[in-house]
XYZ file of C-alpha atoms in Angstrom:
612
model
C 125.869 130.601 112.273
C 128.814 133.014 112.013
C 131.983 132.777 114.118
C 133.940 135.763 115.433
C 137.716 135.963 115.874
C 137.662 134.805 119.500
C 135.546 131.772 118.685
C 137.954 130.726 115.927
C 140.921 131.128 118.275
C 139.054 129.062 120.883
C 138.498 126.204 118.448
C 142.176 126.295 117.414
C 143.296 126.130 121.055
C 140.926 123.224 121.783
C 142.219 121.372 118.710
C 145.843 121.985 119.750
C 145.038 120.768 123.281
C 143.461 117.553 121.962
C 146.420 116.901 119.681
C 148.818 117.510 122.577
C 146.882 115.109 124.813
C 146.918 112.482 122.042
C 150.707 112.781 121.622
C 151.359 112.674 125.387
C 149.061 109.673 125.889
C 150.649 107.864 122.950
C 154.137 108.391 124.384
C 153.002 107.274 127.841
C 151.408 104.154 126.374
C 154.527 103.309 124.367
C 156.696 103.841 127.449
C 154.417 101.585 129.503
C 154.445 98.873 126.849
C 158.250 99.127 126.612
C 158.589 98.674 130.373
C 156.209 95.706 130.352
C 158.219 94.098 127.539
C 161.466 94.646 129.473
C 159.993 92.930 132.562
C 158.626 90.051 130.462
C 162.031 89.569 128.771
C 163.775 89.530 132.154
C 161.398 86.864 133.477
C 161.809 84.832 130.298
C 165.607 84.784 130.739
C 165.191 83.205 134.201
C 163.069 80.362 132.843
C 164.770 77.163 131.631
C 165.099 76.907 127.869
C 162.629 74.656 126.113
C 163.754 72.428 123.247
C 161.068 73.154 120.647
C 162.417 70.478 118.287
C 162.105 67.862 121.022
C 158.505 68.953 121.686
C 157.672 68.654 117.982
C 159.196 65.174 117.880
C 157.193 64.144 120.967
C 153.959 65.471 119.415
C 154.663 63.662 116.131
C 155.471 60.452 118.023
C 152.288 60.695 120.116
C 150.231 61.394 116.979
C 151.768 58.409 115.222
C 151.047 56.176 118.220
C 147.437 57.454 118.366
C 146.916 56.711 114.664
C 148.357 53.220 115.094
C 146.055 52.584 118.070
C 142.962 53.823 116.205
C 143.834 51.736 113.129
C 144.480 48.641 115.223
C 141.255 49.172 117.152
C 139.313 48.812 113.892
C 141.237 45.716 112.913
C 144.050 47.060 110.728
C 147.761 47.168 111.430
C 151.052 47.617 109.653
C 149.723 50.127 107.114
C 151.629 53.296 106.220
C 150.411 56.670 105.023
C 150.438 57.006 101.230
C 149.319 59.706 98.802
C 147.388 59.167 95.572
C 147.081 61.959 92.986
C 144.197 62.135 90.501
C 143.457 64.963 88.078
C 141.065 66.039 85.362
C 141.034 69.064 83.037
C 140.372 71.624 85.776
C 141.900 70.345 89.012
C 144.385 68.028 90.654
C 143.424 66.221 93.863
C 145.881 64.456 96.127
C 144.247 61.876 98.403
C 145.669 60.389 101.589
C 144.834 56.919 102.829
C 144.931 58.414 106.347
C 141.212 58.875 106.737
C 140.703 58.036 103.046
C 140.138 61.690 102.152
C 141.398 64.589 99.992
C 144.588 66.152 101.331
C 145.251 68.899 98.758
C 143.209 70.357 95.888
C 144.745 72.526 93.146
C 142.749 74.434 90.512
C 144.589 74.399 87.188
C 142.869 77.371 85.524
C 143.344 79.870 88.353
C 146.574 81.322 89.714
C 147.572 83.121 92.895
C 149.374 86.480 92.936
C 152.695 84.594 92.813
C 151.606 82.642 89.733
C 151.025 79.323 91.515
C 147.806 77.257 91.117
C 145.071 78.215 93.576
C 144.880 75.626 96.357
C 141.517 75.264 98.065
C 142.641 72.580 100.477
C 146.027 72.305 102.092
C 147.281 71.570 105.587
C 146.276 69.302 108.434
C 143.317 71.421 109.570
C 141.186 70.327 106.589
C 139.467 67.012 107.202
C 136.373 64.834 106.845
C 135.802 62.392 109.679
C 133.148 60.450 111.561
C 133.164 58.255 114.657
C 132.707 54.466 114.521
C 132.543 51.650 117.089
C 135.879 49.778 117.219
C 136.520 46.071 117.957
C 137.668 46.639 121.544
C 134.449 48.418 122.633
C 136.145 51.770 122.136
C 135.486 54.338 119.414
C 137.689 55.498 116.574
C 137.694 58.551 114.313
C 138.027 57.642 110.639
C 140.399 60.578 110.227
C 142.905 58.615 112.360
C 142.450 55.286 110.574
C 144.936 54.239 107.891
C 142.949 52.794 104.977
C 144.462 50.574 102.330
C 146.297 52.536 99.592
C 144.017 54.218 97.061
C 142.980 52.217 94.010
C 142.384 54.292 90.864
C 140.241 53.042 87.967
C 139.016 54.758 84.805
C 135.368 54.375 83.800
C 133.694 54.206 80.395
C 132.604 57.859 80.583
C 136.283 58.851 81.189
C 135.611 59.616 84.840
C 138.045 58.266 87.440
C 137.211 56.401 90.640
C 139.467 56.353 93.690
C 138.676 53.824 96.425
C 140.003 53.430 99.973
C 139.088 50.372 102.062
C 139.358 49.525 105.735
C 137.871 46.628 107.707
C 138.309 43.989 110.395
C 138.083 40.237 110.836
C 134.417 40.364 111.896
C 133.299 41.381 108.398
C 132.811 45.050 109.105
C 134.135 47.158 106.251
C 134.206 50.799 105.173
C 134.898 51.936 101.601
C 135.452 55.582 100.696
C 134.869 56.027 96.963
C 135.463 59.251 95.020
C 134.359 59.816 91.428
C 136.148 62.595 89.507
C 134.488 63.496 86.196
C 136.205 65.254 83.269
C 136.147 69.054 83.353
C 134.129 69.088 86.589
C 134.687 70.588 90.041
C 132.015 68.505 91.794
C 133.193 65.146 93.157
C 130.939 62.269 94.146
C 131.898 60.916 97.568
C 130.178 57.657 98.513
C 130.697 55.779 101.784
C 129.834 52.078 101.564
C 129.459 50.352 104.931
C 129.200 46.653 105.759
C 128.037 46.063 109.317
C 126.527 49.524 109.697
C 124.326 48.315 112.554
C 127.482 47.444 114.525
C 129.666 50.346 113.452
C 127.110 53.030 114.401
C 124.934 53.373 117.460
C 121.157 53.791 116.885
C 121.700 54.212 113.139
C 123.128 57.701 113.595
C 126.353 59.054 112.130
C 127.893 62.362 113.093
C 130.185 63.922 110.490
C 132.972 66.368 111.171
C 133.951 68.670 108.287
C 136.761 71.148 108.786
C 137.945 73.599 106.153
C 140.413 76.461 106.121
C 140.180 79.175 103.461
C 143.557 80.663 102.639
C 144.023 84.220 101.422
C 143.968 84.154 97.629
C 143.292 87.747 96.549
C 145.427 90.884 96.885
C 143.214 92.757 99.352
C 142.905 90.689 102.545
C 140.278 92.892 104.217
C 138.105 93.084 101.105
C 138.332 89.318 100.545
C 137.232 88.822 104.146
C 134.115 90.951 103.598
C 133.289 88.854 100.525
C 133.707 85.512 102.357
C 130.479 83.939 103.615
C 129.223 80.804 105.333
C 126.575 79.555 102.880
C 123.965 76.820 103.141
C 120.616 75.510 101.965
C 118.358 74.848 104.938
C 114.865 73.402 104.557
C 115.128 73.946 100.796
C 116.011 77.669 101.102
C 119.363 79.349 100.505
C 120.910 81.699 103.065
C 124.326 82.856 104.245
C 126.150 84.391 107.195
C 128.792 87.123 107.186
C 132.101 86.204 108.813
C 132.220 89.132 111.237
C 134.683 88.285 113.985
C 133.584 84.653 114.035
C 130.309 83.085 115.104
C 128.225 79.917 115.334
C 125.143 78.694 113.488
C 122.825 75.899 114.649
C 120.519 74.097 112.199
C 117.475 72.249 113.482
C 115.920 71.730 110.037
C 117.269 69.560 107.175
C 120.378 70.907 105.466
C 121.224 70.106 101.825
C 124.755 71.496 101.812
C 127.238 73.670 103.671
C 129.883 75.867 102.085
C 132.554 78.434 102.780
C 132.590 80.864 99.862
C 135.489 83.225 99.348
C 135.354 86.154 96.937
C 135.831 83.944 93.871
C 136.157 80.359 95.153
C 134.147 77.945 97.257
C 134.492 74.689 99.170
C 131.336 72.742 99.951
C 130.048 69.501 101.480
C 126.761 68.232 100.029
C 124.548 65.438 101.367
C 122.274 63.849 98.762
C 120.043 62.463 101.537
C 120.368 65.689 103.578
C 121.735 66.283 107.051
C 118.938 66.188 109.594
C 120.800 68.572 111.876
C 124.048 70.519 111.823
C 126.198 73.046 113.624
C 128.868 75.342 112.159
C 131.443 77.313 114.120
C 133.836 79.643 112.335
C 136.761 81.680 113.603
C 138.423 84.710 112.010
C 142.041 85.770 112.656
C 142.763 89.296 113.850
C 144.929 90.222 110.866
C 146.444 88.937 107.624
C 149.536 87.504 109.342
C 147.640 84.209 109.773
C 147.473 83.885 105.938
C 143.952 82.496 106.057
C 140.544 84.147 105.982
C 138.563 81.799 108.210
C 138.456 78.330 109.704
C 135.092 76.573 109.792
C 134.200 73.454 111.758
C 130.882 71.797 110.891
C 129.245 68.884 112.690
C 126.413 67.312 110.699
C 124.162 64.338 111.462
C 123.066 61.599 109.055
C 120.367 59.004 109.633
C 121.398 55.537 108.440
C 118.911 52.939 107.159
C 118.003 50.186 109.640
C 120.051 47.575 107.783
C 123.387 45.788 108.089
C 124.744 47.418 104.950
C 124.377 51.054 103.865
C 125.619 53.548 101.297
C 125.890 57.216 102.246
C 126.023 59.474 99.160
C 127.828 62.819 99.492
C 129.472 65.291 97.149
C 132.400 67.667 97.537
C 132.861 70.906 95.622
C 136.237 72.575 95.157
C 136.033 75.295 92.545
C 135.181 78.809 91.416
C 132.095 80.691 92.588
C 131.136 81.067 88.940
C 127.403 81.490 88.320
C 127.474 79.593 85.021
C 129.393 76.677 86.549
C 127.267 76.413 89.702
C 123.942 76.817 87.870
C 124.713 73.602 85.997
C 124.429 71.511 89.201
C 120.789 72.493 89.856
C 121.136 72.533 93.654
C 120.945 76.284 94.424
C 124.733 76.602 94.684
C 124.605 79.448 92.129
C 122.974 81.518 94.888
C 126.426 81.779 96.489
C 127.472 84.275 93.801
C 126.405 87.572 95.445
C 124.867 89.375 92.480
C 122.566 91.239 94.879
C 121.663 91.057 98.561
C 119.797 92.850 101.326
C 117.716 95.812 100.172
C 119.141 95.370 96.670
C 118.542 91.605 96.444
C 116.286 92.228 93.427
C 119.214 93.438 91.262
C 120.538 89.862 91.080
C 117.871 89.200 88.464
C 119.202 92.091 86.361
C 122.692 90.631 86.680
C 121.722 87.037 85.942
C 119.329 87.608 83.068
C 120.738 90.718 81.400
C 124.249 91.830 82.388
C 125.806 88.348 82.589
C 124.510 87.118 79.175
C 125.588 90.384 77.505
C 128.966 90.283 79.267
C 129.545 86.644 78.236
C 128.597 87.454 74.637
C 130.980 90.415 74.445
C 133.966 88.594 75.930
C 133.643 85.858 73.302
C 134.540 88.352 70.579
C 136.625 90.978 72.421
C 140.004 90.051 73.874
C 140.457 93.044 76.193
C 138.280 92.913 79.315
C 138.581 96.687 79.657
C 137.057 97.137 76.191
C 134.299 94.657 77.131
C 133.405 96.900 80.094
C 133.533 99.940 77.783
C 131.106 98.326 75.298
C 128.843 97.171 78.140
C 128.785 100.738 79.484
C 127.914 102.152 76.037
C 125.030 99.690 75.753
C 123.695 100.603 79.201
C 123.941 104.327 78.487
C 122.173 103.809 75.152
C 119.301 102.003 76.894
C 119.030 104.629 79.639
C 119.445 107.658 77.322
C 115.638 108.184 76.978
C 115.429 108.370 80.782
C 118.312 110.843 80.805
C 116.650 112.926 78.088
C 113.398 113.153 80.054
C 115.321 114.249 83.121
C 117.087 117.045 81.245
C 113.858 118.054 79.480
C 112.136 118.413 82.851
C 115.068 120.506 84.065
C 114.808 122.738 80.994
C 111.088 123.316 81.654
C 111.854 124.230 85.266
C 114.488 126.693 84.045
C 111.982 128.391 81.699
C 109.555 128.807 84.613
C 112.240 130.128 86.985
C 111.321 133.870 86.599
C 107.704 133.110 87.517
C 108.802 130.928 90.455
C 111.074 133.764 91.674
C 108.138 136.189 91.445
C 105.986 133.845 93.566
C 108.818 133.457 96.068
C 109.037 137.239 96.443
C 105.269 137.568 96.747
C 104.915 134.852 99.407
C 108.303 135.206 101.093
C 106.714 135.161 104.556
C 104.321 132.267 103.845
C 106.087 129.108 102.665
C 102.870 127.049 102.562
C 101.159 129.539 100.270
C 104.275 129.654 98.089
C 104.286 125.840 97.821
C 100.606 125.743 96.781
C 101.042 128.486 94.165
C 104.193 126.847 92.809
C 102.320 123.551 92.388
C 99.518 125.366 90.539
C 102.070 127.039 88.243
C 103.782 123.751 87.398
C 100.468 121.982 86.833
C 99.108 124.709 84.568
C 102.308 124.580 82.502
C 102.203 120.770 82.297
C 105.393 120.311 84.304
C 105.863 117.514 86.821
C 108.043 118.344 89.839
C 109.104 114.687 89.915
C 110.060 114.698 86.237
C 113.745 115.164 87.030
C 113.854 112.951 90.127
C 112.186 109.743 88.941
C 114.509 109.150 85.960
C 117.499 109.546 88.273
C 115.968 107.109 90.792
C 115.415 104.546 88.045
C 119.159 104.494 87.386
C 119.978 103.435 90.968
C 119.138 99.734 90.370
C 121.423 99.770 87.311
C 124.325 101.202 89.279
C 123.783 98.770 92.192
C 123.562 95.768 89.870
C 126.917 96.746 88.341
C 128.326 97.335 91.834
C 127.580 93.709 92.751
C 128.403 92.357 89.290
C 131.966 93.674 89.114
C 132.756 92.455 92.638
C 131.504 88.920 92.017
C 132.308 88.014 88.409
C 135.303 85.679 88.414
C 135.979 86.292 84.707
C 137.468 89.660 85.692
C 140.007 88.016 87.996
C 143.563 88.345 86.729
C 142.555 90.386 83.667
C 144.693 93.488 83.108
C 143.806 96.764 81.405
C 145.962 99.857 80.948
C 147.808 100.283 84.281
C 145.467 97.972 86.232
C 147.049 94.531 86.667
C 143.849 92.895 87.923
C 140.389 94.333 87.232
C 138.917 92.253 90.054
C 140.748 94.328 92.660
C 141.796 97.958 93.040
C 144.472 99.416 90.765
C 147.397 100.962 92.609
C 149.766 103.429 90.956
C 151.312 104.533 94.256
C 151.672 102.731 97.576
C 151.697 105.080 100.574
C 153.982 104.410 103.572
C 151.054 105.196 105.885
C 147.317 104.590 106.049
C 144.864 107.469 105.621
C 141.572 106.924 107.478
C 138.622 106.329 105.112
C 141.024 106.357 102.134
C 143.673 103.660 102.542
C 147.370 103.158 101.919
C 147.406 103.359 98.128
C 146.372 105.630 95.249
C 143.946 104.177 92.703
C 144.134 106.069 89.412
C 140.788 104.772 88.158
C 139.246 106.025 91.393
C 140.713 109.476 90.703
C 139.355 109.510 87.127
C 135.930 108.429 88.418
C 135.953 111.176 91.076
C 137.189 113.859 88.668
C 134.508 113.056 86.076
C 131.876 113.066 88.864
C 133.141 116.481 89.955
C 132.932 117.819 86.381
C 129.309 116.647 86.144
C 128.564 118.375 89.474
C 130.160 121.641 88.365
C 128.296 121.601 85.047
C 124.998 120.756 86.781
C 125.499 123.593 89.274
C 125.971 126.073 86.422
C 122.584 125.031 85.017
C 120.777 124.844 88.355
C 117.608 126.931 88.512
C 118.092 127.760 92.184
C 121.489 127.637 93.869
C 120.721 130.006 96.740
C 120.368 127.145 99.228
C 123.863 126.685 100.736
C 123.245 122.962 101.383
C 122.269 122.321 97.758
C 125.101 124.558 96.635
C 127.835 122.424 98.203
C 126.190 118.970 98.116
C 127.317 118.172 94.540
C 130.920 118.697 95.647
C 130.580 116.521 98.759
C 129.465 113.417 96.832
C 132.665 113.100 94.721
C 134.776 113.432 97.879
C 132.835 110.579 99.481
C 133.403 108.511 96.329
C 137.153 109.033 96.742
C 137.129 107.037 99.981
C 134.506 104.478 98.985
C 135.893 103.609 95.540
C 139.587 103.467 96.462
C 139.297 99.858 97.683
C 136.778 98.638 95.119
C 137.621 96.628 91.964
C 139.175 98.556 89.097
C 136.447 97.177 86.811
C 133.850 99.202 88.731
C 135.857 102.444 88.848
C 136.718 102.068 85.131
C 133.019 101.587 84.351
C 132.137 104.639 86.452
C 134.768 106.731 84.646
C 133.390 105.760 81.230
C 129.778 106.187 82.359
C 130.490 109.650 83.798
C 132.259 110.748 80.630
C 129.338 109.625 78.472
C 126.841 111.266 80.855
C 128.714 114.574 80.731
C 128.880 114.519 76.911
C 125.200 113.591 76.606
C 124.247 116.294 79.078
C 126.074 118.963 77.058
C 124.765 117.708 73.703
C 121.138 117.355 74.855
C 121.008 120.694 76.669
C 122.950 122.693 74.082
C 121.898 121.177 70.768
C 118.789 118.971 71.150
C 116.490 120.733 73.608
C 114.769 123.752 71.948
C 113.937 126.267 74.694
C 111.653 128.325 72.417
C 109.705 125.183 71.579
C 109.450 124.343 75.292
C 108.082 127.832 76.044
C 105.511 127.463 73.281
C 104.500 124.052 74.632
C 104.094 125.474 78.154
C 101.883 128.288 76.815
C 99.731 125.736 74.980
C 99.396 123.635 78.133
C 98.140 126.674 80.028
C 95.235 126.967 77.597
C 94.107 123.395 78.298
C 91.877 122.470 81.252
C 93.969 121.344 84.195
C 93.480 117.748 85.298
C 94.499 116.920 88.820
C 95.792 113.506 89.752
C 94.672 111.912 93.019
C 98.154 112.487 94.435
C 98.025 116.182 93.561
C 94.547 116.485 95.093
C 95.731 114.895 98.341
C 98.843 117.106 98.460
C 96.781 120.254 97.895
C 94.258 119.159 100.526
C 97.074 118.641 103.037
C 98.591 122.032 102.215
C 95.194 123.709 102.502
C 94.598 122.063 105.897
C 98.017 123.141 107.146
C 97.382 126.681 105.921
C 94.080 126.899 107.804
C 95.654 125.490 110.957
C 98.446 128.057 110.716
C 95.930 130.905 110.224
C 93.928 129.686 113.212
C 97.098 129.471 115.291
C 98.070 133.026 114.292
C 94.604 134.364 115.241
C 94.725 132.574 118.596
C 98.172 134.005 119.263
C 96.975 137.551 118.551
C 94.087 137.206 121.012
């Protein structure tokens, strides 16, 4: 639809009016907010000042008194809080005898942006607790009970055991025992109970597990999208997106619960399974909270009908590394999102092809960027026959273009007749109209598998290449003082190289297009690279580097195949030979022709009826 001068002026005036209204409303809103703040400040000045330090002291005193009461209620008194540190090759765990539980967990092999060890547990929010019957007919939370100081012993297999004990004069006793094995992120957590029939009502124990996941990666928003609430329910793995916070109720047996960040995970596992559980998670509004989510899980355990019992659990604090998690044989490797939703099937490509090849290459190549380059070359080598068939089909279509144009001119007022004649022409020449589409469609799973792979592989984390400091997140060569909608507040150079190479492929493809008269098809190749500019700008540099290399190889192959490998005279001779052979119709072609014939007859009948 064309637009005259007045229409254009009208649109400009409407746009100016909208902008003016936006500016006026923004100023009015800011003025209103300023006035509200002034009123609130005036009211605040009239209120008596509150001594925040005194409040903190009162809270600490009340907490201390509560802990003392809970400890005394179970039969203990006079104990003080103490910390016990235990470490292996991969992590350092600091236990507290308050609740007999881990207080902090540091991963030795992984660093934060500031160069400090990644901490998966820190702060008072993180806890493991359960309710018991105390001596004075009240109840006590184990998180508030001071156990005896931790006792550390080394075992024959070089694992270390940390034990915390609490009990009373009636013979009731609770022992929290942790086993830390060498070079392992999974900890055995066993609770031994004497007098279980008196400590728990109706042989039921309700566990409270709270965990807070701190921001670890550079991009807060992206890390939030990659953080999931994961679990195995009734023997099947599933997960929930964080969203703005939510709740999940489990009525069937649960093997384990976990909060998985982009590259790390914290999990509680029950060897005898939880027979019911509930998880509630909250998400802060912005990154100022310095954590991604807080999850509170309540899980139920059935105790044996005996005086004494042992409850076997496990705790996982470590990387969401497929190779590490696969070793445990409990479906925890499913947490690594190598494919989900419609593209869930690509996880098998990642697990059984890309990951083994990637692991092999990084054993012998120091630079992770070169590993991605070699991986890309291998993929392009494997898919080159598909690419060749696509270009060969395009070359055949180009040879037939004069005949197609003649048919278009002949049947310019009857699109159905043109479609039927075009199909007959292609079939007689031995050309498949899907010959160029199917090879391209077959490459979609490869691209999607790499899309998931480069976002989830922890081996890329912290690895630099060229100007990119970390291939697991976006590369930024320029930080903008403002945020551009759909683009962001930074400039990723690898994104620009990926977009530019995509644009070059589009321009070259347009120059070889057999029909560029359709305005939609004419501009579509240019729209896609622009969309990539916004989509790729926040994605890992590993993916945009791969896309840059892949595009460059594709462009070179396209030029070489079309200019030097494909023989157009030979193609023409082959088409002429095919025309001499009897034409065999596939069932699909027969159905398509039947449909076209039916539509043609219906149109003719409609035209005759209209004339009458």
